[in-house]
Amino acid sequence: MMIFQDLIESIEALSFEEQDYLWELIRKRRIEQRRGEILANAEAVKLAFREGKAKQGTVDDLMADLLEDEDETGLE
């Protein structure tokens, strides 16, 4: 199993062009992962809304609800 330092050394052994390509590839994959997370969250919210489980109201209503939850858990 490759340890982190070995990985760094392997990357440093690459040419600058290869390193740039690797960073770009990693960046694009992270973007795609994040898009997948956002999509999953959106689908969960839509399902909760359809099932009537989503909280609705004005921003002030939602803030008051959040503050009430904090008071109940002892967070301040």
mmCIF file of C-alpha atoms in Angstrom:
data_model
loop_
_atom_site.group_PDB
_atom_site.id
_atom_site.type_symbol
_atom_site.label_atom_id
_atom_site.label_comp_id
_atom_site.label_asym_id
_atom_site.label_seq_id
_atom_site.Cartn_x
_atom_site.Cartn_y
_atom_site.Cartn_z
ATOM 1 C CA MET A 1 0.000 0.000 0.000
ATOM 2 C CA MET A 2 1.319 3.414 -0.971
ATOM 3 C CA ILE A 3 1.675 5.878 1.880
ATOM 4 C CA PHE A 4 1.042 9.569 1.444
ATOM 5 C CA GLN A 5 4.716 10.528 1.232
ATOM 6 C CA ASP A 6 5.269 7.907 -1.484
ATOM 7 C CA LEU A 7 2.364 9.389 -3.393
ATOM 8 C CA ILE A 8 3.826 12.900 -3.124
ATOM 9 C CA GLU A 9 7.203 11.682 -4.331
ATOM 10 C CA SER A 10 5.583 9.878 -7.261
ATOM 11 C CA ILE A 11 3.747 13.035 -8.252
ATOM 12 C CA GLU A 12 6.899 15.116 -7.953
ATOM 13 C CA ALA A 13 8.637 12.665 -10.297
ATOM 14 C CA LEU A 14 6.144 13.522 -13.039
ATOM 15 C CA SER A 15 6.889 16.203 -15.593
ATOM 16 C CA PHE A 16 5.273 19.604 -15.051
ATOM 17 C CA GLU A 17 2.836 18.872 -17.868
ATOM 18 C CA GLU A 18 1.862 15.541 -16.297
ATOM 19 C CA GLN A 19 1.432 17.202 -12.903
ATOM 20 C CA ASP A 20 -0.774 19.882 -14.445
ATOM 21 C CA TYR A 21 -2.842 17.192 -16.174
ATOM 22 C CA LEU A 22 -3.174 15.249 -12.909
ATOM 23 C CA TRP A 23 -4.317 18.330 -10.953
ATOM 24 C CA GLU A 24 -6.835 19.200 -13.655
ATOM 25 C CA LEU A 25 -8.142 15.625 -13.669
ATOM 26 C CA ILE A 26 -8.485 15.600 -9.875
ATOM 27 C CA ARG A 27 -10.207 19.011 -9.924
ATOM 28 C CA LYS A 28 -12.732 17.865 -12.529
ATOM 29 C CA ARG A 29 -13.459 14.657 -10.645
ATOM 30 C CA ARG A 30 -14.031 16.607 -7.424
ATOM 31 C CA ILE A 31 -16.431 18.899 -9.282
ATOM 32 C CA GLU A 32 -18.355 15.871 -10.557
ATOM 33 C CA GLN A 33 -18.446 14.349 -7.061
ATOM 34 C CA ARG A 34 -19.803 17.595 -5.643
ATOM 35 C CA ARG A 35 -22.441 17.776 -8.382
ATOM 36 C CA GLY A 36 -23.516 14.259 -7.445
ATOM 37 C CA GLU A 37 -23.798 15.271 -3.788
ATOM 38 C CA ILE A 38 -25.837 18.352 -4.689
ATOM 39 C CA LEU A 39 -28.139 16.259 -6.887
ATOM 40 C CA ALA A 40 -28.665 13.689 -4.118
ATOM 41 C CA ASN A 41 -29.464 16.474 -1.632
ATOM 42 C CA ALA A 42 -31.898 18.087 -4.064
ATOM 43 C CA GLU A 43 -33.661 14.772 -4.648
ATOM 44 C CA ALA A 44 -33.938 14.197 -0.887
ATOM 45 C CA VAL A 45 -35.429 17.673 -0.405
ATOM 46 C CA LYS A 46 -37.909 17.147 -3.247
ATOM 47 C CA LEU A 47 -38.980 13.816 -1.733
ATOM 48 C CA ALA A 48 -39.383 15.374 1.717
ATOM 49 C CA PHE A 49 -41.456 18.160 0.170
ATOM 50 C CA ARG A 50 -43.706 15.694 -1.695
ATOM 51 C CA GLU A 51 -44.177 13.673 1.500
ATOM 52 C CA GLY A 52 -45.004 16.803 3.487
ATOM 53 C CA LYS A 53 -41.943 16.433 5.701
ATOM 54 C CA ALA A 54 -40.181 19.599 4.558
ATOM 55 C CA LYS A 55 -40.515 22.672 6.730
ATOM 56 C CA GLN A 56 -42.065 25.636 4.996
ATOM 57 C CA GLY A 57 -42.319 29.280 5.875
ATOM 58 C CA THR A 58 -40.632 32.614 5.620
ATOM 59 C CA VAL A 59 -36.971 33.073 6.378
ATOM 60 C CA ASP A 60 -37.966 34.524 9.747
ATOM 61 C CA ASP A 61 -40.106 31.440 10.473
ATOM 62 C CA LEU A 62 -37.274 29.091 9.594
ATOM 63 C CA MET A 63 -34.749 31.087 11.636
ATOM 64 C CA ALA A 64 -37.074 31.049 14.641
ATOM 65 C CA ASP A 65 -37.490 27.291 14.235
ATOM 66 C CA LEU A 66 -33.721 26.785 14.083
ATOM 67 C CA LEU A 67 -33.182 28.947 17.153
ATOM 68 C CA GLU A 68 -35.892 27.029 18.989
ATOM 69 C CA ASP A 69 -34.141 23.740 18.133
ATOM 70 C CA GLU A 70 -30.862 25.142 19.502
ATOM 71 C CA ASP A 71 -32.554 26.172 22.755
ATOM 72 C CA GLU A 72 -33.995 22.676 23.175
ATOM 73 C CA THR A 73 -30.582 21.038 22.726
ATOM 74 C CA GLY A 74 -28.850 23.506 25.047
ATOM 75 C CA LEU A 75 -26.738 25.083 22.315
ATOM 76 C CA GLU A 76 -26.244 28.816 22.410
#
